Short mmCIF file of C-alpha atoms in Angstrom, two decimals:
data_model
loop_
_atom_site.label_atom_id
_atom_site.label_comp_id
_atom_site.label_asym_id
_atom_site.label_seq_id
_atom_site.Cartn_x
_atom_site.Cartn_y
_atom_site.Cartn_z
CA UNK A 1 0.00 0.00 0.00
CA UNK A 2 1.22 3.53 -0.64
CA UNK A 3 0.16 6.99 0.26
CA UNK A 4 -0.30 9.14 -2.62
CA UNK A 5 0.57 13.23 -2.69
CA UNK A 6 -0.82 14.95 -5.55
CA UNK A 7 0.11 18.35 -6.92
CA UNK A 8 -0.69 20.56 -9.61
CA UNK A 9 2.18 22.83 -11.57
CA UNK A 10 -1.13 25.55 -11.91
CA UNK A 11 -1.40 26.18 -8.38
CA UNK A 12 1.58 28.08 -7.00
CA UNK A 13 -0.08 27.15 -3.43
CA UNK A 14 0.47 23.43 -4.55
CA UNK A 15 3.45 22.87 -6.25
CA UNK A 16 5.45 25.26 -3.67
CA UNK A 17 4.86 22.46 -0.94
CA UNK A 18 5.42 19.63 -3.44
CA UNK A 19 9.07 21.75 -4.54
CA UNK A 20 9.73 22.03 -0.74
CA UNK A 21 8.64 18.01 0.00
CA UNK A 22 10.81 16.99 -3.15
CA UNK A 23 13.65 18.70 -1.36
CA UNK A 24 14.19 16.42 1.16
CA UNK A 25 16.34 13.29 0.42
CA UNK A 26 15.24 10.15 -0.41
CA UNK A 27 13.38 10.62 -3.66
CA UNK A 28 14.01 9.53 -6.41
CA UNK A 29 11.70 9.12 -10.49
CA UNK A 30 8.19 7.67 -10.40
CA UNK A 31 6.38 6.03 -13.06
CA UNK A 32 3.94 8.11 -14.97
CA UNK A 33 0.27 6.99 -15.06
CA UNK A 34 -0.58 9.23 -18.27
CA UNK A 35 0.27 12.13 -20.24
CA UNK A 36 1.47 14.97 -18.58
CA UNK A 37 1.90 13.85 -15.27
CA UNK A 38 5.13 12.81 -13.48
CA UNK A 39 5.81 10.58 -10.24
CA UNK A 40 8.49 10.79 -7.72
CA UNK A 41 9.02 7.91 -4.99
CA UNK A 42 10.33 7.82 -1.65
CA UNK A 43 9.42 4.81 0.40
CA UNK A 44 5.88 3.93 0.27
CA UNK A 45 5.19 7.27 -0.60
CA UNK A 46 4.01 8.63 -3.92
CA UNK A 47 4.08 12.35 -5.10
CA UNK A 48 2.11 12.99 -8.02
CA UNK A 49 2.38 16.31 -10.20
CA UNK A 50 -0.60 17.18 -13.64
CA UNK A 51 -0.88 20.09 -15.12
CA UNK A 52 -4.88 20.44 -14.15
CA UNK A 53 -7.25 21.81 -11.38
CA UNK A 54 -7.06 20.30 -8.65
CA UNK A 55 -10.38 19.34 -8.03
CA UNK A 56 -11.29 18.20 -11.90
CA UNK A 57 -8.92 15.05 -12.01
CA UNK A 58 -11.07 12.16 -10.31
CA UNK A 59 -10.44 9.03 -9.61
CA UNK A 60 -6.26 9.28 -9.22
CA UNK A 61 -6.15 6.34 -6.68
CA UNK A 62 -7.99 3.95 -8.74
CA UNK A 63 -5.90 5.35 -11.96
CA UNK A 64 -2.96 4.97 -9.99
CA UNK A 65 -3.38 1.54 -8.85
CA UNK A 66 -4.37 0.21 -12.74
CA UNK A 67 -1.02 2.54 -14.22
CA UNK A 68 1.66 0.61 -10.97
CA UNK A 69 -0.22 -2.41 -9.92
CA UNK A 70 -0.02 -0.24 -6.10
CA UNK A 71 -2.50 -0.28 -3.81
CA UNK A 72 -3.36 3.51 -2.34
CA UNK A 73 -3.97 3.55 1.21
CA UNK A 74 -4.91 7.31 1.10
CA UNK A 75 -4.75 10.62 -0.77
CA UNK A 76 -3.37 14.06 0.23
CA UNK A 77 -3.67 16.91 -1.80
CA UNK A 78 -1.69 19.95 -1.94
CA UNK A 79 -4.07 22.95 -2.94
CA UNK A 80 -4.39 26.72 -2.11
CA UNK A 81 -7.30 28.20 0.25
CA UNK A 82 -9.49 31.04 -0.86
CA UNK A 83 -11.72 33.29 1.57
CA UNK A 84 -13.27 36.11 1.36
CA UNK A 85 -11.28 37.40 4.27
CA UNK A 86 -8.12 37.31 2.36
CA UNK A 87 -6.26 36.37 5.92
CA UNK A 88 -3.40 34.34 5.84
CA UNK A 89 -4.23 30.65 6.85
CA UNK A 90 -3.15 27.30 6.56
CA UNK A 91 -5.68 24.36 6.65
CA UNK A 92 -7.07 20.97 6.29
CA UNK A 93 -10.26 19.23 5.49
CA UNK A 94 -11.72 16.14 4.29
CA UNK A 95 -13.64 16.41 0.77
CA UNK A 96 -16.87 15.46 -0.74
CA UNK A 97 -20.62 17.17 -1.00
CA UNK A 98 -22.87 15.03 0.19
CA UNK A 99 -25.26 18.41 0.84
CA UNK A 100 -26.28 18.46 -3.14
CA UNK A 101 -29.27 16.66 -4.75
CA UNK A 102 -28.49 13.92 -7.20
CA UNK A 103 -29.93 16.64 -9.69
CA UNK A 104 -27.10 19.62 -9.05
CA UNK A 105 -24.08 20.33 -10.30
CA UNK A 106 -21.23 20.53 -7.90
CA UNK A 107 -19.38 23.62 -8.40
CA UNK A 108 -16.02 22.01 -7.55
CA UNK A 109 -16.08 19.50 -8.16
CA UNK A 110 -16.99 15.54 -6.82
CA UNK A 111 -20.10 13.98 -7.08
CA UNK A 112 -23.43 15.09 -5.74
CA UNK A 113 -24.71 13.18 -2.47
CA UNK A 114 -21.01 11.88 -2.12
CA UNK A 115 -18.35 12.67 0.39
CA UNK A 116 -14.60 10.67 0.58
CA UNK A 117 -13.38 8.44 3.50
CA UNK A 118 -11.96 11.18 5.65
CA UNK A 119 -8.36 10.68 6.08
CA UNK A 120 -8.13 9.22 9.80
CA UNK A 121 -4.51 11.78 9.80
CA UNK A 122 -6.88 14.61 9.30
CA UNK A 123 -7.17 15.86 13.48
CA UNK A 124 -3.34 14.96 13.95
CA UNK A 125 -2.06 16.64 11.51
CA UNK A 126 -4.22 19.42 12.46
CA UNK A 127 -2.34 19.57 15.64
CA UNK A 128 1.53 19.20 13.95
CA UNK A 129 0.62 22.17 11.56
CA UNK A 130 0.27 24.36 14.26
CA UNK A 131 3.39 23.53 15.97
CA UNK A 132 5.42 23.39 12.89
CA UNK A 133 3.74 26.72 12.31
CA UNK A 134 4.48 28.16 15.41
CA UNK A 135 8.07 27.10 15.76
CA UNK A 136 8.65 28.51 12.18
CA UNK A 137 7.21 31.97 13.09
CA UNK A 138 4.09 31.57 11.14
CA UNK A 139 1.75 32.20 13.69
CA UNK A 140 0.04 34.62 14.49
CA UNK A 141 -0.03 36.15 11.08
CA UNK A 142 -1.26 32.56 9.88
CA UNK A 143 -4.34 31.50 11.20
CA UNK A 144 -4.51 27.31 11.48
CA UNK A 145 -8.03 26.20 10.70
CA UNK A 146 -9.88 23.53 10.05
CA UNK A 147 -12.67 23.28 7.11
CA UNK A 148 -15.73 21.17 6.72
CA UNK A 149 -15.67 19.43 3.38
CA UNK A 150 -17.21 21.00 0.15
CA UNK A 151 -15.62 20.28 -2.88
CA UNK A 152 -13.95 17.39 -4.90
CA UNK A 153 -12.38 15.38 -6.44
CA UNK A 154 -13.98 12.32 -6.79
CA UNK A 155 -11.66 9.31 -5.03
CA UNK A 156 -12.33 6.01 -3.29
CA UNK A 157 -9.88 6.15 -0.75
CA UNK A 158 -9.18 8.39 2.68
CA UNK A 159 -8.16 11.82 1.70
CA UNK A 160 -7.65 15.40 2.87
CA UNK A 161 -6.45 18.60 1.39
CA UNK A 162 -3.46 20.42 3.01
CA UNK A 163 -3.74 24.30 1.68
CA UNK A 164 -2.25 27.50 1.75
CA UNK A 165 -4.38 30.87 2.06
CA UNK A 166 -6.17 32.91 1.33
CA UNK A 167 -4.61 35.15 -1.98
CA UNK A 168 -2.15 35.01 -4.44
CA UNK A 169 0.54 36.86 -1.88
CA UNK A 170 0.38 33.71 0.29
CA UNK A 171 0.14 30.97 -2.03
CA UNK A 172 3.92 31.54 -3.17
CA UNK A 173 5.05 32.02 0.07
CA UNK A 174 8.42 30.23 0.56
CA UNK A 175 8.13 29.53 4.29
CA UNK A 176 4.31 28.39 4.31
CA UNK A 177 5.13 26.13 1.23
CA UNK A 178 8.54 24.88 3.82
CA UNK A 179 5.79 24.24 6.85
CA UNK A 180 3.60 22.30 4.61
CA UNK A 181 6.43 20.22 3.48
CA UNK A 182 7.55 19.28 6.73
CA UNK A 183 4.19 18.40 8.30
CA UNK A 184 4.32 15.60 4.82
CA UNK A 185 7.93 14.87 5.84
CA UNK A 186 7.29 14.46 9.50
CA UNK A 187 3.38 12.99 8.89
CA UNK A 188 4.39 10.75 6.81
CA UNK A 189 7.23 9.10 8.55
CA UNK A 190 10.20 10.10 6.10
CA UNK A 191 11.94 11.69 9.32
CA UNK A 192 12.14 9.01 11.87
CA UNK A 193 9.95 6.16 10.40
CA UNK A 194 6.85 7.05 12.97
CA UNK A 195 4.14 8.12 11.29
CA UNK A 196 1.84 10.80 12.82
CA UNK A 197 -2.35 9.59 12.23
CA UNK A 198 -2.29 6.24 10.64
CA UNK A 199 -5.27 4.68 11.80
CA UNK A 200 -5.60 0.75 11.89
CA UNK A 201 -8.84 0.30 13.21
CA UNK A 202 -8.03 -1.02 16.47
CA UNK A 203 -10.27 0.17 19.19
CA UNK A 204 -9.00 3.83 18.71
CA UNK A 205 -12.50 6.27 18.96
CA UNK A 206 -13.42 8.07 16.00
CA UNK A 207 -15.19 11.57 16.00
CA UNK A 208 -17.82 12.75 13.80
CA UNK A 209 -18.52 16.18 13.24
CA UNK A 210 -21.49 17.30 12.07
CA UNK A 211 -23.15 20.87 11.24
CA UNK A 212 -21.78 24.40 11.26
CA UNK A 213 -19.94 26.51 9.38
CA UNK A 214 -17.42 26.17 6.75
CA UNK A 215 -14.73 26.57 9.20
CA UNK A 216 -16.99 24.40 11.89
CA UNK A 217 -15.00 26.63 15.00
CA UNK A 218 -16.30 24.12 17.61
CA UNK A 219 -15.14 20.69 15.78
CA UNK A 220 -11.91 22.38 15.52
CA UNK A 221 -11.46 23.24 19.10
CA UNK A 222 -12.43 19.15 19.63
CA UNK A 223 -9.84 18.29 17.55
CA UNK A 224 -7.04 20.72 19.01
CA UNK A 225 -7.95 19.53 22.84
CA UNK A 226 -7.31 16.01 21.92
CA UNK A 227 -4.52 14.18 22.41
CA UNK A 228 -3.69 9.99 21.30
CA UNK A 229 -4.49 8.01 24.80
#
């Protein structure tokens, strides 16, 4: 099984992280899975760079699996964060919109009525952003929020997106693009081997968050109070 990252070169809020990630040692060329997009490899992790919107190619995991003969355990994407704030933020969120009828048109993408496995690293990660944040000097002129979910792609495995906000002075930013890259690095075990949020289904609770806003305040002050038992 691998974890797959996946970037786009049109997003300078996405491929800044993915520069940043590919950085770090270890990596080394990737199979392609179809025109236009390149793969890099480190471990059992898979970085994935198209040329497209983010949210318009579905199905990666599955197109992955059929282009390697790999399994995907889960999907992170590396995206920027608009808001009509325009405040500087960095954030995470599961994706999907179950909220629309079978008969509307999501505007960005997915698949009406549907929603993705939410990536169990979702509320950890959560928690190492804003200490990588903090101990880079991010915060407080980055805000660290969590979103509820409400847009695609379409995928069939856990995923989350890991963004950069909320205008085009951020997305390029050098040192957000660095925190992003180490919260993969660290996350992902490419430091020290320990991963930070696998899940295996083994007792550990599970939280469900339902209702309120786009930034759901309260779920997010859940998540930041808890801590692995």
């Amino acid at each position: 099984m691998v974890v797959l990252v996946v970037a786009t070169a049109s997003d300078p809020a996405s491929v800044g992280p993915a520069a940043a990630f590919l950085a770090m040692p270890g990596w080394s060329p990737g199979p392609p899975i179809s025109e236009g997009m390149e793969s890099f490899i480190n471990g059992d992790v898979r970085l994935l760079k198209h040329e497209c919107s983010i949210i318009a190619e579905d199905d990666l995991d599955l197109r992955w699996q059929a282009a390697t003969g790999e399994d995907v355990s889960e999907v992170i994407f590396l995206s920027k964060h608009t808001a009509v704030s325009n405040r500087p933020a960095l954030t995470v969120h599961p994706i999907g919109v179950p909220h629309l009828r079978e008969d509307e048109t999501p505007p960005q993408g997915g698949r009406p009525g549907w929603a993705a496995l939410p990536n169990p690293r979702i509320g950890p990660w959560l928690r190492l952003l804003q200490k990588i944040a903090v101990d880079q000097g991010l915060v407080p002129e980055f805000e660290i929020t969590l979103e509820a979910t409400h847009h695609g792609p379409v995928t069939h495995t856990p995923t989350m997106f890991v963004e950069i906000g909320s205008t085009e002075e951020y997305w390029g930013r050098q040192d957000a693009a660095q925190a992003i890259a180490l919260v993969l690095w660290k996350g992902l075990g490419l430091e020290e081997g320990n991963t930070v949020g696998s899940w295996q289904g083994n007792g550990e609770k599970v939280l469900l968050g339902i209702g309120g806003g786009h930034y759901a305040p309260r779920h997010m002050d859940i998540v930041m109070r808890c801590r692995p038992t």
